[in-house]
C-alpha cells in the first residue's frame, strides 16, 4: 500500500505544481487543491488497478483514502514551508505569525476539520469513481 500512497503524493505534488503554473495564465483560484486531490487519486488508483487487476477491497479503500489524506497534508505542509523559506521575507513571515496568533485556535481547528472532511469525501468519491469506471470498461471489453 505504501507504494500507492507514494504515487499519490507524487501525483498530488505534480498536479499542485501544474495548477500553480496554470494559475499564472488562467485564474483557477482554490480549485487547484481540489484538482490536485483528484489527480493524485487517479495516479494512485491507476497504478493499483494495473498492478492488481481488481477493484480494491473495503479495507484497502480505507487505507488508500486515509493514507492519501495524510499524504496530501504532509505534501502541502512541505510545499508551503519550502515556499515560505524560499520566497518570503522575514517581515512577511512575522506578519503571518501575528495573524495566526490573533485568530482563535478553535477557528483554525474547525476549519481544518471541515477541509479534512471534504477532502476525505472527495478522495473517496475519486477512488470509488475511478474503480467503477475501470470495472465497467473491463466488463465491456469482455
PDB file of C-alpha atoms in Angstrom:
ATOM      1  CA  UNK A   1       0.000   0.000   0.000  1.00  0.00           C
ATOM      2  CA  UNK A   2       2.839   2.389   0.703  1.00  0.00           C
ATOM      3  CA  UNK A   3       3.779   2.283  -3.000  1.00  0.00           C
ATOM      4  CA  UNK A   4       0.376   3.664  -3.943  1.00  0.00           C
ATOM      5  CA  UNK A   5       0.484   6.335  -1.244  1.00  0.00           C
ATOM      6  CA  UNK A   6       3.885   7.480  -2.514  1.00  0.00           C
ATOM      7  CA  UNK A   7       2.459   7.541  -6.041  1.00  0.00           C
ATOM      8  CA  UNK A   8      -0.472   9.578  -4.717  1.00  0.00           C
ATOM      9  CA  UNK A   9       1.934  12.062  -3.095  1.00  0.00           C
ATOM     10  CA  UNK A  10       3.925  12.387  -6.327  1.00  0.00           C
ATOM     11  CA  UNK A  11       0.761  12.852  -8.395  1.00  0.00           C
ATOM     12  CA  UNK A  12      -0.598  15.334  -5.864  1.00  0.00           C
ATOM     13  CA  UNK A  13       2.612  17.401  -5.802  1.00  0.00           C
ATOM     14  CA  UNK A  14       2.900  17.367  -9.594  1.00  0.00           C
ATOM     15  CA  UNK A  15      -0.726  18.444 -10.004  1.00  0.00           C
ATOM     16  CA  UNK A  16      -0.321  21.228  -7.432  1.00  0.00           C
ATOM     17  CA  UNK A  17       2.748  22.446  -9.329  1.00  0.00           C
ATOM     18  CA  UNK A  18       0.893  22.287 -12.633  1.00  0.00           C
ATOM     19  CA  UNK A  19      -2.070  24.173 -11.159  1.00  0.00           C
ATOM     20  CA  UNK A  20       0.288  26.806  -9.759  1.00  0.00           C
ATOM     21  CA  UNK A  21       1.759  27.308 -13.223  1.00  0.00           C
ATOM     22  CA  UNK A  22      -1.690  27.421 -14.815  1.00  0.00           C
ATOM     23  CA  UNK A  23      -2.872  29.914 -12.196  1.00  0.00           C
ATOM     24  CA  UNK A  24      -0.498  32.443 -13.693  1.00  0.00           C
ATOM     25  CA  UNK A  25      -2.304  32.063 -17.029  1.00  0.00           C
ATOM     26  CA  UNK A  26      -5.871  31.136 -16.046  1.00  0.00           C
ATOM     27  CA  UNK A  27      -7.398  32.320 -12.752  1.00  0.00           C
ATOM     28  CA  UNK A  28      -8.323  28.947 -11.212  1.00  0.00           C
ATOM     29  CA  UNK A  29      -8.418  30.122  -7.610  1.00  0.00           C
ATOM     30  CA  UNK A  30      -8.727  27.468  -4.928  1.00  0.00           C
ATOM     31  CA  UNK A  31      -9.791  24.770  -7.371  1.00  0.00           C
ATOM     32  CA  UNK A  32      -6.125  23.791  -7.697  1.00  0.00           C
ATOM     33  CA  UNK A  33      -6.206  21.831  -4.454  1.00  0.00           C
ATOM     34  CA  UNK A  34      -9.380  20.006  -5.499  1.00  0.00           C
ATOM     35  CA  UNK A  35      -7.859  19.159  -8.874  1.00  0.00           C
ATOM     36  CA  UNK A  36      -4.679  18.003  -7.113  1.00  0.00           C
ATOM     37  CA  UNK A  37      -6.591  15.618  -4.830  1.00  0.00           C
ATOM     38  CA  UNK A  38      -8.413  14.130  -7.805  1.00  0.00           C
ATOM     39  CA  UNK A  39      -5.218  13.950  -9.861  1.00  0.00           C
ATOM     40  CA  UNK A  40      -3.297  12.215  -7.096  1.00  0.00           C
ATOM     41  CA  UNK A  41      -6.143   9.752  -6.560  1.00  0.00           C
ATOM     42  CA  UNK A  42      -6.242   8.894 -10.254  1.00  0.00           C
ATOM     43  CA  UNK A  43      -2.476   8.287 -10.327  1.00  0.00           C
ATOM     44  CA  UNK A  44      -2.584   6.020  -7.268  1.00  0.00           C
ATOM     45  CA  UNK A  45      -5.721   4.137  -8.318  1.00  0.00           C
ATOM     46  CA  UNK A  46      -4.460   3.734 -11.872  1.00  0.00           C
ATOM     47  CA  UNK A  47      -1.327   2.012 -10.609  1.00  0.00           C
ATOM     48  CA  UNK A  48      -3.319  -0.040  -8.091  1.00  0.00           C
ATOM     49  CA  UNK A  49      -5.714  -1.319 -10.743  1.00  0.00           C
ATOM     50  CA  UNK A  50      -2.988  -2.056 -13.267  1.00  0.00           C
ATOM     51  CA  UNK A  51      -0.937  -3.964 -10.661  1.00  0.00           C
ATOM     52  CA  UNK A  52      -3.733  -5.968  -9.047  1.00  0.00           C
ATOM     53  CA  UNK A  53      -6.303  -6.210 -11.873  1.00  0.00           C
ATOM     54  CA  UNK A  54      -9.208  -5.939  -9.429  1.00  0.00           C
ATOM     55  CA  UNK A  55     -11.163  -3.349  -7.503  1.00  0.00           C
ATOM     56  CA  UNK A  56      -9.866  -2.564  -4.019  1.00  0.00           C
ATOM     57  CA  UNK A  57     -11.499  -4.194  -1.021  1.00  0.00           C
ATOM     58  CA  UNK A  58     -13.188  -2.074   1.622  1.00  0.00           C
ATOM     59  CA  UNK A  59     -10.100  -2.283   3.857  1.00  0.00           C
ATOM     60  CA  UNK A  60      -7.769  -1.335   1.007  1.00  0.00           C
ATOM     61  CA  UNK A  61     -10.053   1.558   0.096  1.00  0.00           C
ATOM     62  CA  UNK A  62      -9.999   2.795   3.695  1.00  0.00           C
ATOM     63  CA  UNK A  63      -6.204   2.659   3.774  1.00  0.00           C
ATOM     64  CA  UNK A  64      -5.953   4.411   0.408  1.00  0.00           C
ATOM     65  CA  UNK A  65      -8.331   7.224   1.340  1.00  0.00           C
ATOM     66  CA  UNK A  66      -6.977   7.849   4.852  1.00  0.00           C
ATOM     67  CA  UNK A  67      -3.364   7.493   3.741  1.00  0.00           C
ATOM     68  CA  UNK A  68      -3.956   9.837   0.818  1.00  0.00           C
ATOM     69  CA  UNK A  69      -5.391  12.479   3.134  1.00  0.00           C
ATOM     70  CA  UNK A  70      -2.338  12.245   5.393  1.00  0.00           C
ATOM     71  CA  UNK A  71      -0.028  12.300   2.360  1.00  0.00           C
ATOM     72  CA  UNK A  72      -1.776  15.379   0.947  1.00  0.00           C
ATOM     73  CA  UNK A  73      -1.463  17.204   4.273  1.00  0.00           C
ATOM     74  CA  UNK A  74       2.242  16.321   4.522  1.00  0.00           C
ATOM     75  CA  UNK A  75       2.983  17.313   0.924  1.00  0.00           C
ATOM     76  CA  UNK A  76       1.070  20.573   1.384  1.00  0.00           C
ATOM     77  CA  UNK A  77       2.937  21.380   4.601  1.00  0.00           C
ATOM     78  CA  UNK A  78       6.298  20.702   2.956  1.00  0.00           C
ATOM     79  CA  UNK A  79       5.421  22.745  -0.126  1.00  0.00           C
ATOM     80  CA  UNK A  80       4.152  25.698   1.918  1.00  0.00           C
ATOM     81  CA  UNK A  81       7.224  25.567   4.153  1.00  0.00           C
ATOM     82  CA  UNK A  82       9.547  25.494   1.163  1.00  0.00           C
ATOM     83  CA  UNK A  83       7.655  28.337  -0.481  1.00  0.00           C
ATOM     84  CA  UNK A  84       7.871  30.464   2.651  1.00  0.00           C
ATOM     85  CA  UNK A  85      11.525  29.603   3.151  1.00  0.00           C
ATOM     86  CA  UNK A  86      12.479  30.450  -0.442  1.00  0.00           C
ATOM     87  CA  UNK A  87      10.221  33.366  -1.354  1.00  0.00           C
ATOM     88  CA  UNK A  88       9.198  35.182   1.790  1.00  0.00           C
ATOM     89  CA  UNK A  89      10.946  37.940   3.613  1.00  0.00           C
ATOM     90  CA  UNK A  90      11.224  37.940   7.422  1.00  0.00           C
ATOM     91  CA  UNK A  91       8.687  40.768   7.739  1.00  0.00           C
ATOM     92  CA  UNK A  92       6.084  38.800   5.781  1.00  0.00           C
ATOM     93  CA  UNK A  93       6.602  35.693   7.892  1.00  0.00           C
ATOM     94  CA  UNK A  94       6.326  37.732  11.096  1.00  0.00           C
ATOM     95  CA  UNK A  95       3.085  39.296   9.822  1.00  0.00           C
ATOM     96  CA  UNK A  96       1.642  35.847   9.064  1.00  0.00           C
ATOM     97  CA  UNK A  97       2.600  34.548  12.504  1.00  0.00           C
ATOM     98  CA  UNK A  98       0.958  37.580  14.129  1.00  0.00           C
ATOM     99  CA  UNK A  99      -2.207  36.926  12.130  1.00  0.00           C
ATOM    100  CA  UNK A 100      -2.186  33.276  13.240  1.00  0.00           C
ATOM    101  CA  UNK A 101      -1.783  34.283  16.871  1.00  0.00           C
ATOM    102  CA  UNK A 102      -4.599  36.824  16.625  1.00  0.00           C
ATOM    103  CA  UNK A 103      -7.171  34.316  15.422  1.00  0.00           C
ATOM    104  CA  UNK A 104      -8.672  31.737  17.692  1.00  0.00           C
ATOM    105  CA  UNK A 105      -7.168  28.267  17.660  1.00  0.00           C
ATOM    106  CA  UNK A 106     -10.696  26.854  17.698  1.00  0.00           C
ATOM    107  CA  UNK A 107     -11.479  28.583  14.383  1.00  0.00           C
ATOM    108  CA  UNK A 108      -8.349  27.063  12.829  1.00  0.00           C
ATOM    109  CA  UNK A 109      -9.179  23.627  14.216  1.00  0.00           C
ATOM    110  CA  UNK A 110     -12.772  23.755  12.929  1.00  0.00           C
ATOM    111  CA  UNK A 111     -11.600  24.987   9.548  1.00  0.00           C
ATOM    112  CA  UNK A 112      -9.050  22.192   9.317  1.00  0.00           C
ATOM    113  CA  UNK A 113     -11.676  19.613  10.286  1.00  0.00           C
ATOM    114  CA  UNK A 114     -14.034  20.863   7.582  1.00  0.00           C
ATOM    115  CA  UNK A 115     -11.264  20.811   4.985  1.00  0.00           C
ATOM    116  CA  UNK A 116     -10.249  17.285   6.048  1.00  0.00           C
ATOM    117  CA  UNK A 117     -13.849  16.052   5.915  1.00  0.00           C
ATOM    118  CA  UNK A 118     -14.426  17.500   2.454  1.00  0.00           C
ATOM    119  CA  UNK A 119     -11.071  16.119   1.306  1.00  0.00           C
ATOM    120  CA  UNK A 120     -11.916  12.649   2.626  1.00  0.00           C
ATOM    121  CA  UNK A 121     -15.239  12.703   0.790  1.00  0.00           C
ATOM    122  CA  UNK A 122     -13.591  13.923  -2.405  1.00  0.00           C
ATOM    123  CA  UNK A 123     -10.846  11.293  -2.170  1.00  0.00           C
ATOM    124  CA  UNK A 124     -13.348   8.505  -1.534  1.00  0.00           C
ATOM    125  CA  UNK A 125     -15.526   9.573  -4.462  1.00  0.00           C
ATOM    126  CA  UNK A 126     -12.470   9.875  -6.721  1.00  0.00           C
ATOM    127  CA  UNK A 127     -11.123   6.439  -5.820  1.00  0.00           C
ATOM    128  CA  UNK A 128     -14.534   4.765  -5.990  1.00  0.00           C
ATOM    129  CA  UNK A 129     -15.442   6.502  -9.237  1.00  0.00           C
ATOM    130  CA  UNK A 130     -12.212   5.556 -10.944  1.00  0.00           C
ATOM    131  CA  UNK A 131     -12.524   1.942  -9.770  1.00  0.00           C
ATOM    132  CA  UNK A 132     -16.120   1.823 -11.029  1.00  0.00           C
ATOM    133  CA  UNK A 133     -15.105   3.239 -14.432  1.00  0.00           C
ATOM    134  CA  UNK A 134     -12.332   0.651 -14.666  1.00  0.00           C
ATOM    135  CA  UNK A 135     -14.725  -2.193 -13.811  1.00  0.00           C
ATOM    136  CA  UNK A 136     -17.248  -1.031 -16.427  1.00  0.00           C
ATOM    137  CA  UNK A 137     -14.578  -0.745 -19.089  1.00  0.00           C
ATOM    138  CA  UNK A 138     -13.268  -4.186 -18.189  1.00  0.00           C
ATOM    139  CA  UNK A 139     -16.711  -5.822 -18.380  1.00  0.00           C
ATOM    140  CA  UNK A 140     -17.495  -4.020 -21.650  1.00  0.00           C
ATOM    141  CA  UNK A 141     -14.274  -5.324 -23.177  1.00  0.00           C
ATOM    142  CA  UNK A 142     -15.031  -8.885 -22.104  1.00  0.00           C
TER     143      UNK A 142
END
